Amino acid sequence: MNILLVYAHPEPVSLNGSLKDFAVKRLEDAGHIVQVSDLYAMQWKATLDAADSTNRQAGVRFNPSLDSKHAFENGLQSKDIAIEQEKLLWADAVILQFPLWWFSMPAILKGWVERVYAYGFAYGVGEHSDARWGDRYGEGMLAGKRAMLVVTTGGWESHYSPRGINGPINDILFPIQHGILYYPGFDVLPPFVVYRTGKIDDAGFANTCDALGQRLDSLWQTAPMPFRRQNAGDYDIPELTLRSDIAPDASGFSVHIA
Amino acid sequence: MNILLVYAHPEPVSLNGSLKDFAVKRLEDAGHIVQVSDLYAMQWKATLDAADSTNRQAGVRFNPSLDSKHAFENGLQSKDIAIEQEKLLWADAVILQFPLWWFSMPAILKGWVERVYAYGFAYGVGEHSDARWGDRYGEGMLAGKRAMLVVTTGGWESHYSPRGINGPINDILFPIQHGILYYPGFDVLPPFVVYRTGKIDDAGFANTCDALGQRLDSLWQTAPMPFRRQNAGDYDIPELTLRSDIAPDASGFSVHIA
């Protein structure tokens, strides 16, 4: 299979760098073809702006969505954006690997999402009608592909537990797993999270590699998180609220998981 | 009072640009002193890397936390970082204004947080003992100051309602409001959110300005969100889980709001 690893850490000689190298080898040893987008090494442009279109005219008002749509539809995207979109279309599975900085992905990776996820590519896809609200949340250009997060954090696992002070890890990651990955169609596998990275020793690193290796070996067997499909009947359209007879007393992120 | 507005939108001729100008005028007319960090206009460097220290030696392993600590303690931070920290210390209130892109802040603003929130300034502050786990979540260098988000989004309000498909807006913003603002000590006011920005007309803009103006007028009267203080007895230390006798059957982000 074809696997894209999008990787965001500034230092190759780091836990993240070692885990990335381990993952690439493990996947290649299993016969997969791996491409790595090493965003720091690529000096990825993090900031979405008018220069993301190649024919941008000075003095014209910049509209992030409409300019993205025009550039995507007319082959006028900055080349770095088009290359990453090709990698996404090529991939059968995509892994985003990053350290959790301030409870989200590093800015360089967020900027990868913002710039690569063009209008017409990752959003603004499909028809809006009484029965559907675009091809998103389970449908879209990236449907049929799998995605998984590999995340490291200095905090303890208990700090990210259901009653931990940082909030539950799956809630912290919901805007990414549901809002960035499931939205354009990916089947999202449970995340692989490494806690308390500052204290990891050789034995801890070996255990982490074992656990990550098992997750990589079972990339095509692991059940995706059962997010609810937007256009399959669970939601009222266009309000896009969960139907009142489904989990009637519940609210929050969890109601979107069947 | 002194107010810092950190603003992240690439186009001055936009709803965000107009709301920013409105906010500055409203605050100045009320007698406040306003500084604006217009990140796009400043061409803010979004990517945290080794160049954020002024005495960085080539070939030495870069550790984001420890390098930040060393630079902060020894006056070796990149000048743009030190200037923003001075603004934060100067401010009595901080407003972060941005369009919600992929369910979080734009990369350029995330990179402002990552780079300005140095070790020793916004985290790694205070002692760790049996009774406290650093000065954070209600304590810290920015304690006593107020903060508020001003957020725009193209989606409908119902899409961000308690059972809306995107998730409740306050849960989407929790990693920012709790994890980025409350963490270093800010009292966090409820967010000001503008929905369905693509459809806003002159009347809608006037109504939005009225509502935003009222929020700005009452910046010092509005009750902060009642996040629980980490070191005031509600959490077991060092697990940092909510004490078992508080909201015993609940979990998730909401348990951290008293």
XYZ file of C-alpha atoms in Angstrom:
516
model
C 0.000 0.000 0.000
C 0.982 3.651 -0.347
C 1.502 5.523 2.893
C 2.083 9.234 3.403
C 3.672 10.285 6.684
C 3.309 13.993 7.360
C 5.803 14.791 10.059
C 6.306 17.992 12.050
C 9.221 18.193 14.462
C 12.171 20.605 14.221
C 14.923 18.264 15.469
C 15.880 14.980 13.758
C 17.776 13.805 16.873
C 14.658 13.573 19.018
C 12.059 11.097 20.183
C 9.862 12.191 17.318
C 12.679 11.814 14.824
C 13.457 8.312 16.082
C 9.806 7.260 16.008
C 9.468 8.600 12.476
C 12.508 6.627 11.312
C 11.177 3.532 13.060
C 7.771 3.894 11.428
C 9.177 4.355 7.938
C 11.374 1.255 8.276
C 8.589 -0.846 9.763
C 6.216 0.071 6.952
C 8.793 -0.430 4.211
C 9.855 -3.767 5.689
C 6.199 -4.813 5.419
C 6.268 -4.019 1.705
C 4.536 -0.669 1.729
C 5.694 2.347 -0.243
C 6.246 5.326 2.054
C 6.549 9.018 1.305
C 7.456 11.408 4.111
C 6.517 15.069 4.117
C 9.045 16.278 6.683
C 7.646 19.771 7.048
C 10.574 21.306 8.939
C 13.117 19.786 6.556
C 11.038 21.035 3.620
C 10.890 24.511 5.199
C 7.154 24.325 4.609
C 5.481 27.732 4.316
C 3.115 27.765 7.277
C 1.163 30.912 6.526
C -1.796 30.866 4.142
C -1.833 34.066 2.094
C -2.403 35.578 -1.323
C 0.923 34.217 -2.595
C -0.616 30.718 -2.583
C -1.982 31.466 -6.064
C 0.546 31.808 -8.864
C -1.318 34.500 -10.800
C -2.170 36.734 -7.905
C -2.766 40.355 -8.926
C -1.622 43.071 -6.591
C -4.281 45.357 -5.147
C -7.133 42.889 -5.550
C -8.936 41.919 -2.356
C -7.854 38.507 -1.113
C -10.581 36.047 -0.112
C -9.049 32.902 1.407
C -11.856 30.569 0.292
C -12.653 31.994 -3.120
C -9.018 32.487 -4.085
C -8.325 28.907 -3.075
C -11.253 27.702 -5.211
C -10.127 29.696 -8.224
C -6.532 28.515 -7.927
C -7.535 24.873 -7.426
C -9.953 24.816 -10.354
C -7.594 26.566 -12.757
C -4.252 24.967 -11.984
C -2.991 28.165 -10.394
C -2.011 26.809 -7.008
C 1.458 27.289 -5.608
C 3.459 24.226 -6.604
C 4.160 23.103 -3.030
C 0.409 22.875 -2.419
C -0.288 20.868 -5.574
C 2.510 18.407 -4.736
C 1.051 17.679 -1.302
C -2.420 17.185 -2.793
C -0.935 14.652 -5.218
C 0.622 12.791 -2.315
C -2.742 12.690 -0.529
C -4.460 11.316 -3.634
C -1.668 8.764 -4.079
C -1.822 7.519 -0.492
C -3.951 4.665 0.788
C -3.209 5.769 4.325
C -1.982 9.015 5.848
C -0.237 9.385 9.199
C 0.135 12.775 10.854
C 2.949 12.686 13.408
C 3.614 15.607 15.719
C 4.291 16.717 19.278
C 1.220 18.139 20.991
C 2.051 21.833 21.444
C -0.516 23.864 23.382
C -3.104 21.136 22.939
C -2.993 21.059 19.152
C -0.662 20.422 16.235
C 2.406 22.628 15.637
C 1.757 25.728 13.556
C 3.779 24.365 10.636
C 1.419 21.381 10.370
C -1.679 23.513 10.854
C -0.436 25.619 7.964
C -0.002 22.471 5.886
C -3.674 21.673 6.484
C -4.832 25.209 5.726
C -2.898 25.494 2.467
C -3.203 21.929 1.114
C -6.880 21.570 2.031
C -8.054 23.736 -0.856
C -11.648 24.695 -1.632
C -12.808 22.014 -4.062
C -10.281 19.545 -2.720
C -11.020 19.155 0.988
C -14.065 21.399 1.406
C -16.675 22.941 -0.822
C -17.046 19.522 -2.482
C -20.409 18.125 -3.625
C -23.944 19.432 -3.752
C -25.968 21.163 -1.083
C -29.633 20.192 -1.079
C -32.413 19.136 1.282
C -30.821 15.707 1.522
C -27.123 16.461 1.699
C -24.805 19.221 2.779
C -21.789 18.708 0.599
C -19.517 15.695 0.489
C -18.039 15.881 3.947
C -17.915 14.076 7.287
C -17.529 10.603 5.855
C -17.611 11.540 2.180
C -15.277 13.632 0.060
C -12.143 13.485 -2.059
C -10.236 11.426 0.490
C -12.954 8.842 1.182
C -11.745 5.250 1.229
C -8.371 6.214 2.677
C -7.289 5.680 6.256
C -5.690 8.193 8.567
C -4.075 8.018 11.992
C -2.424 10.443 14.388
C 0.889 9.685 16.100
C 1.197 12.212 18.926
C 3.760 12.808 21.654
C 3.226 14.852 24.785
C 5.238 15.718 27.870
C 2.222 15.421 30.157
C 1.151 12.347 32.050
C -1.531 9.999 30.753
C -3.692 10.786 33.805
C -3.634 14.488 32.913
C -5.376 13.518 29.647
C -7.742 10.952 31.178
C -11.546 11.386 31.244
C -11.290 13.570 34.374
C -7.743 14.807 33.821
C -7.114 18.530 33.953
C -6.078 18.922 30.307
C -9.251 17.257 29.083
C -9.597 13.745 27.630
C -7.092 13.150 24.845
C -9.786 12.099 22.382
C -11.687 15.323 23.019
C -8.542 17.411 22.578
C -7.918 15.596 19.296
C -11.568 15.717 18.117
C -11.132 18.946 16.107
C -8.300 17.205 14.251
C -9.647 13.666 13.974
C -13.227 14.639 13.181
C -12.785 18.171 11.846
C -9.645 17.738 9.737
C -9.482 14.014 8.917
C -13.052 12.705 8.862
C -14.345 15.891 7.225
C -12.787 15.263 3.772
C -13.561 11.554 3.969
C -10.795 9.694 5.805
C -11.573 6.669 7.936
C -9.838 7.694 11.163
C -8.100 5.082 13.289
C -7.675 5.580 17.039
C -4.633 7.759 17.749
C -1.275 6.475 18.943
C -0.243 8.703 21.847
C 3.055 8.722 23.749
C 2.909 10.428 27.162
C 5.566 11.861 29.481
C 8.177 12.037 26.766
C 10.704 13.862 28.944
C 11.124 10.787 31.120
C 11.399 8.144 28.432
C 14.419 5.814 28.778
C 15.747 3.052 26.530
C 13.259 0.499 27.829
C 10.409 2.964 27.439
C 11.489 3.747 23.899
C 11.647 0.025 23.049
C 8.155 -0.500 24.474
C 6.857 2.494 22.552
C 8.316 1.141 19.310
C 6.752 -2.263 19.979
C 3.361 -0.696 20.502
C 3.668 1.608 17.499
C 4.897 -1.303 15.376
C 1.790 -3.288 16.219
C -0.411 -0.361 15.253
C 1.429 -0.006 11.938
C 1.214 -3.746 11.282
C -2.552 -3.640 11.780
C -3.202 -0.440 9.849
C -5.693 -2.217 7.590
C -7.288 -4.385 10.284
C -7.913 -1.769 12.994
C -11.520 -0.601 13.139
C -11.913 3.120 12.403
C -13.511 5.385 14.973
C -17.269 5.144 14.277
C -17.951 8.800 13.532
C -21.456 9.371 12.199
C -21.804 10.138 8.488
C -23.349 13.519 7.843
C -25.559 12.568 4.906
C -26.642 9.082 5.951
C -29.740 10.059 7.928
C -28.464 10.757 11.458
C -28.551 14.540 11.064
C -31.289 17.027 10.256
C -30.339 19.064 7.183
C -29.537 21.962 6.929
C -29.355 22.476 10.712
C -26.862 19.604 10.911
C -27.918 18.748 14.427
C -28.141 15.129 15.484
C -31.680 13.804 15.034
C -33.647 14.262 18.229
C -34.407 10.548 18.610
C -30.710 9.577 18.617
C -29.068 9.731 22.050
C -31.787 12.234 23.002
C -30.292 13.345 26.325
C -26.680 13.616 25.189
C -24.620 16.437 23.694
C -20.989 17.266 22.984
C -18.335 15.610 20.842
C -19.304 12.107 21.950
C -22.710 12.140 20.259
C -20.962 12.113 16.881
C -19.490 8.701 17.588
C -22.008 5.918 16.975
C -6.751 50.188 30.719
C -4.177 48.652 28.378
C -5.529 46.287 25.783
C -3.606 44.071 23.383
C -5.474 42.853 20.311
C -3.730 39.972 18.581
C -5.253 39.751 15.150
C -4.803 37.118 12.442
C -6.453 37.685 9.082
C -4.646 38.119 5.760
C -6.971 40.699 4.188
C -7.638 44.165 5.656
C -10.721 44.626 3.459
C -12.674 41.841 5.122
C -15.235 41.248 7.839
C -12.386 40.532 10.228
C -10.555 43.675 9.213
C -13.671 45.769 9.720
C -14.417 44.218 13.108
C -10.825 44.816 14.185
C -11.018 48.478 13.204
C -14.371 48.800 14.964
C -12.986 47.223 18.143
C -9.907 49.455 18.250
C -12.007 52.590 17.826
C -14.587 51.512 20.411
C -11.902 50.763 22.985
C -9.962 53.964 22.299
C -13.140 56.022 22.431
C -13.730 54.556 25.898
C -10.332 55.834 26.984
C -8.332 52.635 26.781
C -4.866 52.362 25.266
C -4.805 49.747 22.507
C -1.924 47.969 20.860
C -2.616 45.692 17.876
C -0.382 42.813 16.894
C -1.547 42.417 13.295
C 0.279 39.164 12.612
C -0.135 39.143 8.828
C 0.893 42.784 8.516
C 3.903 42.079 10.764
C 4.792 39.059 8.603
C 4.992 37.148 11.858
C 7.275 34.093 11.689
C 4.876 31.224 12.325
C 7.323 28.384 12.694
C 9.041 27.682 16.027
C 12.624 26.596 15.381
C 16.230 26.894 16.528
C 16.520 30.391 15.068
C 14.289 31.656 17.901
C 17.426 31.967 20.043
C 19.935 34.622 19.057
C 23.042 32.667 20.032
C 22.112 29.376 18.486
C 25.143 27.203 17.688
C 25.028 25.095 14.554
C 25.212 21.344 14.984
C 23.889 21.332 18.547
C 20.728 19.335 19.132
C 17.664 21.580 19.354
C 15.251 20.958 22.216
C 12.172 23.198 21.864
C 11.494 23.438 25.622
C 15.035 23.640 26.971
C 16.223 26.029 24.290
C 13.232 28.247 25.008
C 14.059 28.186 28.732
C 17.701 29.031 28.136
C 16.885 31.869 25.769
C 14.194 33.314 28.040
C 16.377 33.226 31.164
C 19.416 34.697 29.469
C 17.947 37.403 27.289
C 18.736 35.450 24.150
C 15.277 35.321 22.646
C 14.615 36.495 19.126
C 13.584 40.147 19.389
C 10.116 39.619 17.911
C 9.341 37.162 20.704
C 10.547 39.471 23.477
C 8.484 42.351 22.097
C 5.281 40.318 22.186
C 5.996 39.180 25.745
C 6.401 42.826 26.758
C 3.033 43.608 25.208
C 1.421 40.754 27.170
C 2.938 42.007 30.430
C 1.806 45.557 29.599
C -1.781 44.562 28.851
C -4.635 44.455 31.320
C -6.711 42.555 28.784
C -5.831 40.544 25.668
C -8.160 39.828 22.776
C -7.335 37.162 20.226
C -9.290 37.754 17.010
C -9.248 35.239 14.174
C -11.340 33.310 11.662
C -11.930 29.701 12.720
C -9.969 27.685 10.166
C -10.317 23.917 10.432
C -11.762 24.240 13.900
C -8.834 26.109 15.401
C -6.842 29.322 15.073
C -4.893 30.115 11.887
C -1.354 28.735 11.793
C 0.160 32.208 12.030
C -1.570 32.753 15.389
C -0.761 29.255 16.624
C 2.858 30.039 15.850
C 2.571 33.278 17.828
C 1.461 31.241 20.839
C 4.190 28.634 20.390
C 6.997 31.162 20.090
C 5.840 33.859 22.538
C 4.757 31.378 25.218
C 8.319 30.639 26.305
C 9.366 28.175 28.977
C 9.576 30.269 32.142
C 7.094 32.784 30.766
C 3.910 30.830 30.016
C 4.841 27.337 31.176
C 7.468 25.773 33.416
C 6.618 28.478 35.981
C 6.533 27.824 39.735
C 7.289 24.872 41.946
C 6.168 21.284 41.658
C 5.412 19.626 44.977
C 2.791 17.455 46.670
C 0.539 20.496 46.945
C 1.023 22.238 43.597
C 1.989 21.427 40.057
C 3.525 24.623 38.818
C 1.819 27.996 38.499
C -0.719 27.168 35.831
C -4.455 26.836 35.217
C -5.467 29.921 37.122
C -2.012 31.012 38.260
C 1.045 32.119 36.326
C 2.736 35.124 34.793
C -0.473 36.414 33.215
C -2.712 36.050 36.273
C -4.928 39.038 36.987
C -5.325 39.853 33.293
C -8.428 39.182 31.229
C -8.628 37.487 27.852
C -11.356 36.997 25.276
C -11.652 35.383 21.860
C -13.331 37.105 18.917
C -13.972 34.380 16.346
C -15.645 34.320 12.942
C -16.855 31.235 11.124
C -18.647 30.490 7.883
C -20.773 27.738 9.432
C -24.204 28.156 10.947
C -24.731 28.576 14.671
C -26.720 25.333 14.768
C -23.724 23.430 13.358
C -21.837 24.495 16.503
C -24.706 23.927 18.931
C -24.657 21.285 21.691
C -25.754 18.581 19.198
C -24.398 20.257 16.068
C -22.170 18.235 13.764
C -19.043 20.338 14.276
C -19.243 19.985 18.028
C -20.280 22.682 20.530
C -18.362 25.910 19.995
C -17.175 26.057 23.594
C -15.765 22.540 23.329
C -13.994 23.385 20.067
C -12.519 26.441 21.762
C -11.678 24.665 25.040
C -8.081 23.832 24.030
C -7.586 27.559 23.371
C -9.633 29.085 26.188
C -8.546 26.617 28.866
C -5.277 25.284 27.426
C -3.773 28.491 26.019
C -5.444 31.328 27.972
C -6.362 29.966 31.406
C -3.137 27.919 31.598
C -0.763 30.904 32.083
C -3.246 32.668 34.343
C -5.722 34.694 32.282
C -9.303 35.115 33.448
C -11.141 34.034 30.298
C -14.351 35.765 29.265
C -16.975 33.962 27.175
C -16.057 34.142 23.486
C -17.637 36.460 20.956
C -18.494 34.345 17.917
C -19.843 35.477 14.557
C -21.473 32.729 12.479
C -22.294 32.411 8.768
C -19.944 35.175 7.766
C -20.408 34.556 4.040
C -24.020 35.749 4.244
C -23.540 38.842 6.358
C -25.118 42.016 4.937
C -24.992 45.629 6.105
C -27.711 45.094 8.700
C -25.998 41.959 9.952
C -22.697 43.791 10.194
C -24.317 46.621 12.156
C -25.915 44.134 14.541
C -22.601 42.346 14.961
C -20.840 45.606 15.773
C -23.538 46.466 18.312
C -23.120 43.133 20.040
C -19.320 43.278 19.953
C -19.397 46.855 21.218
C -21.444 45.803 24.239
C -18.946 43.052 24.993
C -16.061 45.514 24.745
C -17.869 48.046 26.927
C -18.336 45.415 29.624
C -14.865 43.883 29.426
C -14.291 44.532 33.140
C -17.811 43.651 34.269
C -18.356 40.354 32.462
C -17.878 37.305 34.670
C -15.009 35.062 33.543
C -15.684 31.436 32.681
C -15.447 29.595 36.016
C -12.617 27.209 35.151
C -11.351 25.308 38.181
C -7.993 26.339 39.602
C -5.439 23.563 39.514
C -3.813 24.162 42.888
C -6.843 25.198 44.952
C -7.907 21.739 46.085
C -10.179 20.430 43.329
C -7.528 18.171 41.778
C -5.463 15.289 43.080
C -1.764 16.049 42.648
C 0.275 14.828 40.775
C -2.377 12.843 38.854
C -4.215 16.109 38.149
C -7.537 14.355 37.941
C -10.623 15.991 39.386
C -11.214 14.844 42.958
C -13.512 11.830 42.996
C -16.145 13.528 45.152
C -16.609 16.433 42.716
C -19.144 15.751 39.952
C -18.442 12.053 40.527
C -20.288 10.721 37.481
C -19.100 13.306 34.975
C -16.113 13.518 32.661
C -14.906 15.569 29.716
C -14.152 19.267 29.291
C -17.226 20.350 31.231
C -16.005 19.014 34.582
C -13.312 21.689 34.593
C -15.933 24.426 34.749
C -17.269 24.913 38.272
